[in-house]
XYZ file of C-alpha atoms in Angstrom:
759
model
C 53.588 20.170 -73.741
C 54.557 17.575 -76.353
C 54.668 17.932 -80.139
C 53.646 15.381 -82.769
C 53.289 15.661 -86.528
C 50.058 14.800 -88.356
C 50.458 13.509 -91.891
C 47.981 12.579 -94.584
C 47.236 9.006 -95.432
C 44.871 6.684 -97.205
C 41.212 6.552 -96.317
C 40.001 3.436 -94.528
C 36.801 1.890 -93.184
C 35.914 0.231 -89.864
C 34.516 -3.271 -90.227
C 32.297 -4.709 -87.433
C 31.361 -8.199 -88.463
C 29.713 -7.795 -91.868
C 28.894 -4.096 -91.421
C 31.260 -1.468 -92.794
C 31.334 1.913 -91.079
C 32.807 4.526 -93.430
C 35.299 7.030 -92.107
C 34.162 10.574 -91.395
C 34.803 13.187 -94.070
C 38.163 14.917 -94.047
C 37.855 18.663 -93.425
C 40.125 20.316 -95.927
C 41.762 23.638 -95.215
C 44.268 25.865 -96.946
C 47.010 24.614 -94.638
C 49.290 21.812 -95.615
C 48.355 18.402 -94.156
C 51.987 17.815 -93.286
C 52.137 20.824 -91.021
C 52.861 20.073 -87.355
C 50.333 20.961 -84.661
C 50.462 21.041 -80.897
C 48.430 18.211 -79.369
C 47.936 18.096 -75.612
C 47.674 14.557 -74.227
C 45.366 13.578 -71.339
C 46.048 11.448 -68.300
C 48.861 8.908 -68.129
C 50.516 9.531 -71.501
C 54.018 8.367 -72.290
C 56.915 10.472 -73.474
C 56.949 9.347 -77.089
C 54.439 9.150 -79.924
C 54.942 7.847 -83.432
C 53.826 9.823 -86.495
C 50.064 9.508 -86.845
C 47.727 9.161 -89.782
C 45.190 11.965 -89.807
C 42.350 9.817 -91.086
C 42.981 7.289 -88.312
C 42.748 10.049 -85.707
C 39.470 11.355 -87.097
C 38.051 7.880 -87.533
C 39.027 6.808 -84.023
C 37.665 9.986 -82.453
C 34.327 9.877 -84.250
C 33.931 6.158 -83.545
C 34.734 6.752 -79.891
C 32.159 9.535 -79.619
C 29.526 7.317 -81.256
C 30.399 4.566 -78.811
C 30.190 7.060 -75.905
C 26.712 8.186 -76.929
C 25.395 4.654 -77.475
C 26.724 3.337 -74.165
C 25.528 6.375 -72.226
C 22.031 5.924 -73.622
C 22.057 2.191 -72.873
C 23.284 2.660 -69.307
C 20.690 5.373 -68.621
C 17.859 3.177 -69.907
C 19.127 0.141 -68.019
C 19.450 1.909 -64.670
C 16.353 4.093 -64.963
C 13.920 1.493 -66.299
C 15.366 -1.175 -64.011
C 13.767 0.725 -61.127
C 10.588 1.537 -63.061
C 9.575 -1.902 -64.259
C 8.295 -2.979 -60.848
C 5.734 -0.151 -60.955
C 4.535 -0.256 -64.556
C 3.134 -2.818 -66.955
C 3.508 -0.612 -70.046
C 5.080 -2.748 -72.756
C 7.326 -0.026 -74.209
C 9.093 0.419 -70.845
C 9.501 -3.314 -70.451
C 10.851 -3.756 -73.993
C 13.219 -0.800 -73.624
C 14.685 -2.299 -70.461
C 15.021 -5.678 -72.168
C 16.869 -3.997 -75.045
C 19.251 -2.254 -72.652
C 19.684 -5.473 -70.671
C 20.913 -7.535 -73.636
C 22.914 -4.928 -75.573
C 25.734 -4.416 -73.070
C 27.617 -7.400 -74.464
C 26.951 -6.279 -78.034
C 28.425 -2.853 -77.348
C 31.504 -4.445 -75.853
C 31.792 -6.512 -79.035
C 31.696 -3.229 -80.906
C 34.680 -2.069 -78.865
C 36.423 -5.303 -79.784
C 35.884 -4.643 -83.470
C 37.031 -1.069 -83.064
C 40.358 -2.106 -81.594
C 40.780 -4.847 -84.155
C 40.818 -2.251 -86.932
C 43.108 0.266 -85.224
C 46.843 -0.132 -85.530
C 48.021 0.147 -81.936
C 51.529 1.322 -82.826
C 50.215 3.975 -85.187
C 47.121 5.281 -83.441
C 47.544 8.155 -81.019
C 47.721 7.222 -77.357
C 45.013 9.754 -76.498
C 42.391 7.803 -78.410
C 43.659 4.436 -77.217
C 43.528 5.440 -73.560
C 40.048 6.877 -73.997
C 38.908 3.568 -75.474
C 40.651 1.750 -72.617
C 38.751 3.833 -70.067
C 35.522 3.207 -71.924
C 36.229 -0.504 -71.818
C 36.293 -0.166 -68.018
C 33.117 1.940 -68.109
C 31.263 -0.619 -70.219
C 32.474 -3.436 -67.993
C 31.088 -1.457 -65.074
C 27.674 -0.976 -66.673
C 27.544 -4.595 -67.830
C 28.043 -6.425 -64.568
C 28.556 -3.966 -61.725
C 26.302 -0.919 -62.013
C 22.673 -0.998 -60.983
C 20.917 -3.511 -58.796
C 19.054 -5.560 -61.386
C 20.422 -9.073 -61.840
C 17.762 -10.746 -63.997
C 15.174 -9.726 -66.558
C 13.070 -12.868 -65.991
C 13.065 -15.874 -63.692
C 14.630 -17.933 -66.448
C 17.765 -15.774 -66.289
C 18.340 -16.970 -62.730
C 18.603 -20.552 -63.945
C 21.776 -19.747 -65.940
C 24.094 -17.856 -63.554
C 27.179 -19.607 -64.926
C 26.399 -18.426 -68.437
C 26.150 -14.837 -67.200
C 29.441 -15.112 -65.326
C 31.215 -16.735 -68.291
C 30.075 -13.918 -70.574
C 31.375 -11.395 -68.074
C 34.691 -13.256 -67.652
C 35.239 -13.412 -71.403
C 34.472 -9.743 -71.886
C 36.496 -8.695 -68.840
C 39.461 -10.666 -70.234
C 39.224 -8.693 -73.460
C 39.066 -5.424 -71.530
C 42.153 -6.559 -69.609
C 44.056 -7.069 -72.874
C 42.962 -3.608 -73.965
C 44.258 -2.172 -70.697
C 47.629 -3.867 -71.179
C 47.944 -2.454 -74.692
C 46.795 1.057 -73.865
C 48.231 1.668 -70.399
C 51.337 -0.503 -70.092
C 52.973 -0.015 -73.477
C 55.144 2.910 -72.525
C 54.147 3.994 -69.039
C 54.043 2.451 -65.590
C 51.791 5.010 -63.926
C 48.511 3.302 -64.776
C 47.753 0.945 -61.900
C 44.320 2.414 -61.084
C 42.464 0.955 -64.113
C 43.867 -2.504 -63.360
C 42.846 -2.314 -59.701
C 39.414 -1.110 -60.771
C 39.153 -4.042 -63.187
C 40.040 -6.439 -60.356
C 37.454 -4.992 -57.973
C 34.713 -5.159 -60.606
C 35.612 -8.767 -61.357
C 35.248 -9.557 -57.663
C 31.988 -7.667 -57.422
C 30.378 -9.625 -60.248
C 30.517 -12.592 -57.875
C 27.787 -10.799 -55.960
C 25.557 -10.939 -59.004
C 26.221 -14.644 -59.439
C 25.299 -15.292 -55.804
C 22.062 -13.317 -56.196
C 21.105 -15.377 -59.248
C 22.001 -18.624 -57.469
C 19.868 -17.688 -54.473
C 16.911 -16.813 -56.739
C 17.097 -20.000 -58.801
C 14.033 -22.233 -58.483
C 15.966 -25.351 -59.502
C 19.465 -24.897 -58.068
C 20.456 -26.819 -54.942
C 21.607 -23.538 -53.377
C 18.576 -21.583 -54.544
C 15.068 -20.995 -53.243
C 14.563 -24.621 -52.203
C 17.589 -24.545 -49.901
C 17.004 -21.017 -48.598
C 13.363 -21.640 -47.705
C 13.836 -25.113 -46.215
C 15.247 -23.716 -42.987
C 12.174 -21.521 -42.650
C 9.890 -24.488 -43.352
C 11.583 -26.619 -40.709
C 11.340 -23.781 -38.207
C 7.638 -23.173 -38.937
C 6.956 -26.893 -38.459
C 7.633 -26.407 -34.731
C 6.818 -22.707 -34.355
C 3.532 -23.394 -32.565
C 5.440 -25.406 -29.924
C 7.522 -22.369 -28.940
C 4.484 -20.530 -27.559
C 1.006 -21.145 -26.210
C -1.357 -21.100 -29.181
C -4.372 -20.437 -26.967
C -2.830 -17.201 -25.662
C -1.826 -15.985 -29.116
C -2.850 -12.359 -29.655
C -2.440 -11.053 -33.226
C -2.900 -7.418 -32.190
C 0.274 -7.518 -30.043
C 1.893 -10.441 -31.955
C 2.192 -12.333 -28.674
C 2.534 -16.008 -29.514
C 3.507 -15.317 -33.150
C 7.190 -16.171 -33.441
C 7.555 -15.436 -37.144
C 11.209 -15.151 -38.142
C 12.659 -11.704 -38.878
C 16.428 -11.989 -38.302
C 17.703 -14.828 -40.499
C 20.955 -13.702 -42.120
C 23.221 -14.146 -39.091
C 21.359 -17.067 -37.476
C 23.515 -20.153 -36.890
C 22.337 -23.486 -38.283
C 23.283 -27.121 -37.723
C 22.507 -30.533 -39.198
C 20.008 -32.500 -37.150
C 18.959 -36.130 -37.187
C 16.942 -38.117 -38.098
C 15.723 -35.682 -40.806
C 19.301 -34.572 -41.585
C 18.303 -31.074 -42.571
C 19.752 -27.762 -41.499
C 17.864 -26.190 -38.634
C 18.468 -23.137 -36.505
C 20.776 -23.958 -33.636
C 18.968 -21.996 -30.922
C 15.439 -20.900 -31.963
C 14.928 -18.978 -28.715
C 17.762 -16.584 -29.634
C 16.298 -15.679 -33.030
C 14.742 -12.283 -33.669
C 11.007 -12.898 -34.142
C 7.959 -10.678 -34.550
C 6.929 -10.954 -30.897
C 10.366 -9.668 -29.822
C 10.030 -6.725 -32.202
C 6.657 -5.845 -30.671
C 7.933 -6.314 -27.093
C 11.040 -4.164 -27.595
C 10.969 -1.235 -25.183
C 13.482 0.896 -27.060
C 12.402 4.423 -27.908
C 12.796 3.782 -31.636
C 10.119 1.064 -31.739
C 7.877 2.351 -28.955
C 7.533 5.913 -30.270
C 4.837 7.225 -32.596
C 6.725 6.168 -35.722
C 7.529 2.743 -34.332
C 4.387 1.124 -35.781
C 5.652 1.579 -39.341
C 9.002 0.011 -38.441
C 7.218 -2.902 -36.783
C 5.108 -3.406 -39.903
C 8.298 -3.373 -41.977
C 9.701 -6.225 -39.893
C 6.361 -8.039 -40.151
C 6.480 -7.718 -43.942
C 9.973 -9.180 -43.937
C 8.856 -12.126 -41.805
C 5.884 -12.765 -44.105
C 8.235 -12.622 -47.106
C 10.266 -15.507 -45.685
C 7.098 -17.472 -45.035
C 5.809 -16.842 -48.552
C 9.133 -17.927 -50.058
C 8.380 -21.487 -48.937
C 5.705 -21.766 -51.612
C 8.332 -21.151 -54.288
C 10.510 -23.864 -52.752
C 7.648 -26.380 -52.752
C 7.653 -26.789 -48.958
C 4.526 -27.468 -46.886
C 2.815 -24.574 -45.121
C 2.600 -26.283 -41.754
C 0.805 -23.482 -39.919
C -2.153 -23.492 -42.349
C -4.050 -25.935 -40.100
C -3.687 -23.813 -36.949
C -6.494 -21.605 -35.753
C -4.141 -18.763 -34.850
C -3.112 -18.496 -38.510
C -6.602 -17.432 -39.587
C -6.938 -15.200 -36.544
C -3.755 -13.448 -37.655
C -5.609 -12.263 -40.784
C -9.037 -11.642 -39.281
C -7.997 -9.992 -36.005
C -4.442 -8.907 -36.779
C -4.257 -7.433 -40.272
C -8.046 -6.806 -40.452
C -9.076 -5.962 -36.876
C -12.655 -5.105 -36.005
C -16.023 -6.650 -36.748
C -17.817 -7.320 -40.017
C -19.215 -4.143 -41.501
C -17.144 -1.877 -39.232
C -13.750 -1.785 -40.964
C -12.412 1.742 -41.054
C -9.870 3.016 -43.558
C -6.738 2.474 -41.458
C -7.535 -1.152 -40.682
C -7.757 -2.460 -44.231
C -5.188 -0.028 -45.636
C -2.565 -1.338 -43.202
C -3.035 -4.933 -44.358
C -2.514 -4.080 -48.014
C 0.471 -1.892 -47.116
C 2.116 -4.784 -45.244
C 1.551 -7.127 -48.199
C 2.848 -4.486 -50.625
C 6.166 -4.257 -48.764
C 6.322 -8.060 -48.500
C 5.954 -8.484 -52.266
C 8.572 -5.781 -52.759
C 10.994 -7.959 -50.780
C 9.995 -10.878 -53.010
C 10.701 -8.836 -56.148
C 14.107 -7.813 -54.805
C 14.930 -11.426 -54.001
C 14.242 -12.668 -57.538
C 15.376 -9.744 -59.679
C 17.984 -7.687 -57.773
C 21.201 -8.176 -55.816
C 19.761 -6.903 -52.504
C 19.462 -10.308 -50.864
C 23.059 -11.215 -51.755
C 24.166 -7.977 -50.073
C 21.898 -8.646 -47.095
C 23.225 -12.208 -46.709
C 26.824 -10.955 -46.616
C 26.045 -7.995 -44.375
C 25.378 -4.402 -45.367
C 28.524 -3.139 -43.673
C 30.810 -5.497 -45.623
C 30.856 -3.331 -48.733
C 34.559 -2.519 -49.028
C 34.583 -3.541 -52.703
C 31.868 -1.038 -53.586
C 33.650 1.687 -51.620
C 36.890 0.818 -53.425
C 35.189 1.115 -56.825
C 33.743 4.466 -55.793
C 37.158 5.734 -54.691
C 38.946 4.624 -57.865
C 36.358 6.151 -60.175
C 36.610 9.367 -58.179
C 40.417 9.306 -58.497
C 40.234 8.739 -62.275
C 37.777 11.616 -62.614
C 40.110 13.933 -60.659
C 43.165 12.930 -62.675
C 41.301 13.374 -65.952
C 40.104 16.795 -64.858
C 43.699 17.886 -64.167
C 44.565 17.326 -67.810
C 41.701 19.437 -69.095
C 42.491 22.965 -70.205
C 39.015 24.392 -69.570
C 35.334 23.493 -69.947
C 35.196 25.003 -73.434
C 36.772 21.759 -74.681
C 33.351 20.134 -74.443
C 32.601 21.228 -78.002
C 34.482 20.590 -81.207
C 36.970 23.297 -82.015
C 39.036 23.998 -85.094
C 42.775 23.953 -84.608
C 45.450 23.838 -87.229
C 44.546 21.735 -90.256
C 41.269 20.179 -89.089
C 38.788 19.530 -86.327
C 40.499 18.074 -83.249
C 38.026 15.834 -81.409
C 40.420 14.506 -78.779
C 39.703 17.232 -76.247
C 35.957 16.676 -76.668
C 36.499 12.942 -76.108
C 38.498 13.577 -72.943
C 35.920 16.049 -71.661
C 33.034 13.713 -72.375
C 34.863 10.832 -70.675
C 35.473 13.056 -67.644
C 31.747 13.846 -67.477
C 30.891 10.145 -67.633
C 33.387 9.370 -64.847
C 31.786 12.087 -62.720
C 28.342 10.620 -63.491
C 29.493 7.128 -62.483
C 30.929 8.491 -59.248
C 27.617 10.184 -58.502
C 25.738 7.010 -59.425
C 27.825 4.976 -56.996
C 27.158 7.520 -54.239
C 23.423 7.371 -54.951
C 23.461 3.570 -54.941
C 25.275 3.460 -51.606
C 22.740 5.913 -50.177
C 19.804 3.887 -51.511
C 21.346 0.700 -50.160
C 21.858 2.155 -46.691
C 18.257 3.403 -46.611
C 16.691 0.349 -48.264
C 14.152 -1.866 -46.525
C 16.764 -4.618 -46.299
C 19.163 -2.371 -44.385
C 16.395 -1.150 -42.105
C 15.455 -4.707 -41.141
C 19.092 -5.611 -40.500
C 19.605 -2.574 -38.285
C 16.342 -3.068 -36.403
C 17.275 -6.679 -35.635
C 20.625 -5.486 -34.251
C 18.767 -2.784 -32.329
C 16.533 -5.368 -30.653
C 19.421 -7.768 -29.971
C 22.104 -5.358 -28.701
C 21.566 -3.175 -25.665
C 24.368 -0.824 -26.787
C 22.319 0.233 -29.814
C 19.617 1.681 -27.553
C 21.735 4.702 -26.602
C 20.204 7.952 -27.767
C 22.879 8.836 -30.328
C 22.726 5.441 -32.044
C 18.920 5.486 -31.900
C 18.936 8.862 -33.619
C 21.256 7.659 -36.385
C 19.165 4.529 -37.033
C 15.988 6.590 -36.900
C 17.282 8.988 -39.551
C 18.179 6.088 -41.857
C 14.902 4.251 -41.228
C 12.751 7.336 -41.680
C 14.430 8.622 -44.846
C 12.036 10.978 -46.665
C 12.588 9.368 -50.062
C 10.880 6.124 -50.981
C 10.102 4.356 -54.231
C 6.699 3.249 -55.398
C 6.538 -0.520 -54.939
C 3.967 -1.522 -57.569
C 1.726 0.074 -60.157
C -1.356 0.260 -57.838
C -3.675 0.082 -60.820
C -6.195 -2.410 -62.127
C -6.184 -3.276 -65.822
C -9.646 -3.190 -67.357
C -11.053 -5.148 -70.304
C -14.652 -5.152 -71.511
C -15.733 -8.014 -73.747
C -18.688 -6.105 -75.196
C -16.756 -2.901 -75.798
C -13.423 -4.315 -76.981
C -14.265 -7.495 -78.867
C -13.921 -5.759 -82.253
C -10.497 -4.395 -81.351
C -9.038 -7.785 -80.527
C -6.378 -8.964 -82.949
C -6.128 -12.433 -84.465
C -4.868 -15.183 -82.203
C -1.340 -15.070 -83.652
C -0.681 -11.486 -82.579
C -3.196 -11.273 -79.733
C -0.620 -11.114 -76.952
C 1.545 -8.560 -78.810
C -0.943 -5.958 -80.020
C -4.237 -6.408 -78.160
C -3.022 -5.152 -74.747
C -2.234 -1.753 -76.302
C -5.762 -1.182 -77.637
C -8.026 -3.337 -75.444
C -6.763 -2.621 -71.931
C -7.389 0.472 -69.865
C -6.046 1.148 -66.387
C -7.816 2.613 -63.373
C -6.362 3.442 -59.993
C -6.953 0.913 -57.238
C -9.501 2.749 -55.120
C -10.230 2.541 -51.417
C -13.715 1.260 -52.164
C -12.336 -1.759 -54.005
C -9.788 -2.509 -51.284
C -12.430 -2.231 -48.580
C -14.823 -4.552 -50.428
C -12.104 -7.164 -50.977
C -10.887 -6.862 -47.373
C -14.420 -7.424 -46.079
C -14.790 -10.445 -48.341
C -11.475 -11.904 -47.140
C -12.456 -11.569 -43.477
C -15.817 -13.159 -44.180
C -14.584 -15.946 -46.456
C -11.538 -16.980 -44.461
C -13.725 -18.161 -41.584
C -15.673 -20.540 -43.829
C -14.762 -24.252 -44.022
C -14.462 -23.830 -47.793
C -13.740 -20.679 -49.707
C -17.094 -19.536 -51.209
C -17.247 -18.752 -54.921
C -19.899 -16.026 -54.810
C -22.869 -18.115 -53.778
C -22.484 -17.093 -50.132
C -22.798 -13.405 -51.065
C -25.987 -14.180 -53.003
C -27.410 -15.904 -49.939
C -26.565 -12.919 -47.711
C -28.253 -10.525 -50.144
C -31.342 -12.739 -50.601
C -30.600 -13.452 -54.285
C -30.901 -17.245 -54.256
C -32.492 -17.261 -57.723
C -29.028 -16.913 -59.228
C -27.313 -19.806 -57.413
C -27.263 -21.920 -60.563
C -25.148 -19.305 -62.332
C -22.320 -20.023 -59.859
C -22.313 -23.707 -60.832
C -20.668 -24.106 -64.244
C -18.101 -26.239 -66.005
C -15.074 -24.027 -65.303
C -14.168 -20.847 -63.451
C -13.741 -19.151 -66.828
C -17.423 -19.796 -67.627
C -18.456 -18.145 -64.353
C -16.251 -15.088 -64.929
C -17.395 -14.453 -68.508
C -21.112 -15.057 -67.845
C -21.187 -12.714 -64.862
C -19.010 -10.179 -66.695
C -21.496 -10.007 -69.564
C -24.380 -9.721 -67.093
C -22.608 -6.908 -65.209
C -21.933 -5.091 -68.500
C -25.649 -5.264 -69.345
C -26.561 -3.871 -65.927
C -23.990 -1.101 -66.437
C -25.498 -0.075 -69.774
C -29.009 -0.216 -68.258
C -27.825 1.979 -65.367
C -26.324 4.552 -67.732
C -29.443 4.645 -69.920
C -31.655 5.621 -66.995
C -29.151 7.955 -65.315
C -31.010 11.106 -66.375
C -34.191 10.045 -64.544
C -32.453 9.174 -61.295
C -32.152 11.511 -58.313
C -28.864 12.558 -56.756
C -29.607 10.496 -53.642
C -30.167 7.363 -55.723
C -26.927 7.915 -57.643
C -25.016 8.398 -54.394
C -26.482 5.216 -52.901
C -25.298 3.219 -55.910
C -21.971 4.915 -56.628
C -19.600 2.872 -54.445
C -21.123 -0.518 -55.251
C -21.389 0.407 -58.933
C -17.689 1.294 -58.975
C -16.632 -1.889 -57.155
C -18.729 -4.203 -59.336
C -17.728 -2.734 -62.703
C -14.028 -2.408 -61.858
C -13.689 -5.951 -60.501
C -15.764 -7.371 -63.377
C -13.515 -5.798 -66.013
C -10.399 -6.750 -64.044
C -11.434 -10.410 -63.983
C -12.165 -10.211 -67.720
C -8.642 -8.826 -68.194
C -7.201 -11.764 -66.260
C -9.070 -14.194 -68.529
C -7.901 -12.438 -71.702
C -4.325 -11.461 -70.862
C -3.203 -13.187 -67.624
C -4.914 -16.613 -67.508
C -1.919 -18.120 -65.705
C -3.042 -16.309 -62.543
C -6.415 -18.112 -62.515
C -7.178 -21.617 -61.195
C -8.148 -23.081 -64.567
C -5.618 -24.432 -67.034
C -4.135 -21.726 -69.257
C -5.010 -23.744 -72.365
C -8.646 -24.143 -71.302
C -9.042 -20.478 -70.378
C -7.540 -19.206 -73.626
C -9.562 -21.671 -75.686
C -12.856 -20.620 -74.094
C -12.072 -16.928 -74.397
C -11.063 -17.060 -78.054
C -14.116 -19.190 -78.849
C -16.382 -16.561 -77.288
C -14.627 -13.637 -79.013
C -13.963 -15.085 -82.445
C -17.181 -17.031 -82.923
C -19.969 -16.215 -80.481
C -19.428 -12.447 -80.337
C -18.975 -12.081 -84.092
C -22.144 -14.069 -84.738
C -24.174 -12.293 -82.059
C -23.142 -8.728 -82.945
C -23.114 -9.062 -86.731
C -24.724 -5.907 -88.099
C -24.349 -3.943 -84.841
C -22.516 -0.642 -84.802
C -19.739 0.195 -82.356
C -22.087 1.689 -79.746
C -23.081 -0.303 -76.694
C -26.741 0.577 -77.253
C -27.139 -1.697 -80.279
C -25.368 -4.558 -78.483
C -27.568 -4.020 -75.437
C -30.733 -4.401 -77.501
C -29.347 -7.487 -79.191
C -28.546 -9.161 -75.881
C -31.790 -8.170 -74.210
C -33.644 -9.879 -77.066
C -32.058 -13.261 -76.278
C -34.585 -15.935 -75.259
C -34.160 -19.080 -73.205
C -34.789 -21.253 -76.275
C -31.485 -20.202 -77.860
C -28.251 -22.217 -77.606
C -26.726 -22.270 -74.096
C -23.541 -20.460 -75.137
C -21.652 -18.125 -72.814
C -22.949 -14.936 -74.412
C -26.547 -16.160 -74.224
C -26.109 -17.272 -70.608
C -24.682 -13.874 -69.716
C -27.548 -12.107 -71.469
C -30.157 -14.186 -69.618
C -28.424 -13.568 -66.283
C -28.293 -9.830 -66.962
C -31.979 -9.744 -67.864
C -32.797 -11.656 -64.696
C -30.839 -9.236 -62.513
C -32.563 -6.238 -64.106
C -36.077 -7.712 -63.968
C -35.984 -9.532 -60.601
C -34.026 -6.914 -58.632
C -35.807 -3.727 -59.518
C -34.064 -1.513 -56.980
C -30.815 -0.220 -58.438
C -29.033 0.096 -55.081
C -29.767 -3.506 -54.138
C -28.795 -4.819 -57.576
C -25.380 -3.177 -57.415
C -24.928 -4.334 -53.819
C -25.505 -7.907 -55.018
C -23.015 -7.501 -57.889
C -20.367 -5.744 -55.784
C -20.446 -8.419 -53.075
C -20.447 -11.191 -55.672
C -17.349 -9.889 -57.500
C -15.482 -9.191 -54.258
C -16.160 -12.760 -53.131
C -15.375 -14.285 -56.525
C -11.969 -12.638 -56.919
C -11.016 -13.871 -53.437
C -12.115 -17.347 -54.506
C -10.023 -17.151 -57.699
C -6.835 -15.886 -56.019
C -5.422 -19.064 -54.357
C -3.554 -20.914 -57.105
C -0.573 -23.231 -57.119
C 1.105 -21.493 -60.070
C 3.438 -19.488 -57.844
C 5.898 -18.858 -60.671
C 3.310 -16.791 -62.562
C 2.874 -14.464 -59.583
C 6.645 -13.907 -59.366
C 6.857 -13.201 -63.107
C 4.106 -10.582 -62.905
C 5.948 -8.777 -60.113
C 8.520 -7.754 -62.734
C 5.872 -6.071 -64.910
C 4.115 -3.920 -62.344
C 2.419 -6.600 -60.241
C -1.229 -7.620 -60.076
C -3.828 -7.000 -57.390
C -4.776 -10.680 -57.375
C -1.192 -11.457 -56.277
C -1.733 -9.348 -53.153
C -4.928 -11.263 -52.403
C -3.073 -14.543 -53.019
C -0.381 -13.585 -50.505
C -2.953 -12.542 -47.894
C -4.817 -15.840 -48.215
C -1.551 -17.797 -48.010
C -0.808 -16.221 -44.630
C -4.361 -17.085 -43.584
C -3.844 -20.764 -44.386
C -5.848 -20.760 -47.637
C -3.572 -22.339 -50.243
C -5.954 -23.210 -53.088
C -9.546 -22.832 -54.231
C -11.962 -25.723 -54.295
C -11.381 -28.142 -57.138
C -14.878 -27.467 -58.499
C -17.028 -24.358 -58.624
C -20.256 -26.143 -57.688
C -20.029 -25.451 -53.962
C -23.460 -23.889 -53.738
C -24.501 -26.336 -51.064
C -21.628 -25.195 -48.899
C -22.942 -21.661 -49.043
């Protein structure tokens, strides 16, 4: 055990930019400040230490502990919320993750300022080595830990900027390591090797951002072009007449892409797959006779591979490539008879639930592609992860070596020794805990990676391709990994609700509408089976039509032709708001007469009432808070909505109280002679529905079918970027409908809403 003397000195302050951090108070005791004390050094200390200033020791220790706490909090938020943001749209979670995402570099700048103020020859090596280790830890959390690579799509357009920031900060950490570990000892090679491995691993993040770029030559355009060229000739590889979507015979959708060989072909001079017949496709997955895919649990693994194939096909829309198969009859049969088997009116729960489950996994792949490093790992091969294993081993070794220098676990708290409070042991103990946590985090990440959907697809493709993998032992190992009991929720599975009549007074001025209004004007309900079944039925019915109907076809089926004209308006936004107001009036009317209605009548209306009101308020939410997901221009939609809220609603409901009853009476008193504004049109439509369809059950059947058909009509848009951006904030149900219609060959809605004649 070494000895060093602690002497008094002048007080000093730590300057970080323009902010001065005062030193901690000096704890005075009856003992002389010049008295020597025994100080035990942690890992990798040299054999000599210069006399130290007591204030510098206390200042360094307290600053280090503050840095430890701040970085630990930031890393926890970054890793935890990075996995949560795909399943929630709550703004506080999203903003907290954004804060953690951008503050890693700022905290490393704090470390830079800390070292700038410390005299390296005078400060104790204990504190310097702790700060050196924390430089490595921060470098790890900045560019290596976690799987998130981008907060938004725009981040993927600047991968070089991200790498340059990391290179600059890693260079500073390297200088810190030289000063702290190589000054007087040569036993400190592990931190340098760890620094090298993390620098190599950040290349993985750069590749992931390059692949996800919408503008880079090596990004989405390049990655999806091979798929587009393959799908151009996919129908020639099989007999389209014999295509059977239930067994996927004749559907050669690509599954195994990562290891497929490509070559340049003329005269198009584009990269194409060298031997398409050797590729792993969906029909080969379904025809595999191995026990793993033919057993009871094999259907879920087949659906996983189908989701992966659909993800590749959907990626073409982000690359701007044509969807060649949209004109083929088997494409629409894939939706109607494959994902939604059965006949109209006879869809059971399993049939429509499976389709939405397949699309949910597909969009999860799409989220991973744009916002995480999973595709970069998949492209290089899951088994080629020696760098990650090396980082895990070195962190484990550092944790073991640090633990050897600890006296006991009681050092986790501050203790009084000699002339003051010695915080060095607490710093060492806390650093040891963080190293243990990082080691555990790396183990968890490796486990999640090995059991991720990307790994499962890679292993299943090898299972289909290689006969050796069909031996019982290997099958069992793959089955354990593919059927891991833990799984993460893939999206929020909720519908945001907004009521124009109920919430118009809560809306904030236009300047702060997007910041404050979602907190007070949006409610969330769980996506129910009734809603999914209604939308699935509408998709199967609409996808067979020459043109996608906008609600008029449902009115014809329910013998409600009197309301055709209300489907023919200037914009889609007009249709949504008018029918939303009418549905709200019918809802209030239904609630007013609830006490006089029998239980049988309530039961007959319950499902359709739920579907109509939920979809009506969801479409109103899209108009108010997500207009980029609708076919109309964002500027037009926002202009119409704010005109209705800030002028028409204020004028109409002036003098009304906050209850819906007073607004109901005001709207029911509207006459046809009044101005043809949206509120008045909605009031007249609501009155017509109440007066002309006297039976409650039929009225709600008309409204439920109309809204299910309308939201399917609104889903196909060409603004694919908006759908990808919403995946990072919990996802939207309309995105799932959009993906389903894309795979059915429906790429956009009609240019006008006046397609009543087509109905």
